């Protein structure tokens, strides 16, 4: 195609001057939905260019995850199911913000600088969540893909993890069947194989209550129940009849630390909450004193890592212990980090917030477990691990318990969606481990004690005035802010606090933890007040609640 022709086929409906700068962040582009049509059109174009460059299928997911229903967003998924390469985030940002008159020349510049062969074929796998704005934005993306003659594989309304899975399988059929049936079957079949016909075990009961955030996860939850049968009973709430993410969903539960609305809470019953696009999962329960208990991504990560270490130690006399490690973010509770390092004695590293950062760190281990405290995470396995375990299952010198350990690990790998954090895959992994241990959710919680913690959001004029270092645990600018935070922290036993700009909203996130729960509100309010004053807070100053 002559690129002088592009200008004539660019649909003017999507060529609108965008007055507000929009940035490709940790989760792609995300903002008020009515501002995104031209962005989706341009990301359709960029997805084709990326596909031609990589000579592989690329994913395009239309979602705003845990955001309110009036928001939406888009992110591109690279061939192995990973987040878009960091260097292309800037390319995406420039393309989304370039003036209409310079759009064609910007596309030509990308082609030239990236040395893209435009005669190569391109395939873009497209999915969207349940938001009302989805169909309009989908049409905009399709127009962009078609503008450069890309091939479209439309999977309709799906979860974000399903989109990642489909991209991986399309490019590597050894990972699985590139269909939704293939996704459900692979995960559920392995899950059922591990537990066989034994539903309950010890304190474990094969039934839970699930808050689906009134999002696409409600559809996936119903479908999983069909595949799982009686091996796990899922009682579904917030199943799509209410407002998306409103007083429900994993983000709400994590931040507010209360049960979701429209949810039947029974004493000491295991409950699960996912987010609007089903890539985060949080566990919780309410005790006999009506006290709320949260088991977040830190708890999930420690459960997984600890169980894997047990299975590997069973095999240690026949295979070298694999390099197992766990990756957290600054949001990880100090109690969990101490438990991982000193009790489990598993290497732990801290990465900046954002799955792409944790994923990259996890790749440095042979078995890398990574989770954000918000419940987004997964486990990565090197090929050598899988091959070694396969050989172990046929080794006649292994005892029955060792063969069983190797077989269990192999089947667990198929329960896991290694491409990205997947609420349902992670939930079934947790259920597998709790079943094996015979644990109730109360037993699980007893493994270690969290430090009391809290998060606040401070609205600011420009979130970018806050810059950080040391995996976002220390603030570089505005100058002097970190020194003042340090002075506040010293006033509290086991105190820790950090601030960081949101990746998707114009707010600054404030985190604090300390030993005494009675000090927590005073502690976090003091830090929030510093942020408001130093970073140009919008509205009244934070007050002690």
PDB file of C-alpha atoms in Angstrom, residues 36 111 230 245 351 355:
ATOM      1  CA  UNK A  36     -11.040   7.007  23.585  1.00  0.00           C
ATOM      2  CA  UNK A 111       7.595   1.807  10.022  1.00  0.00           C
ATOM      3  CA  UNK A 230     -19.127 -31.042  41.620  1.00  0.00           C
ATOM      4  CA  UNK A 245     -17.198  -2.558  40.251  1.00  0.00           C
ATOM      5  CA  UNK A 351       9.844  -4.843  41.945  1.00  0.00           C
ATOM      6  CA  UNK A 355       2.751  -6.698  36.290  1.00  0.00           C
TER       7      UNK A 355
END
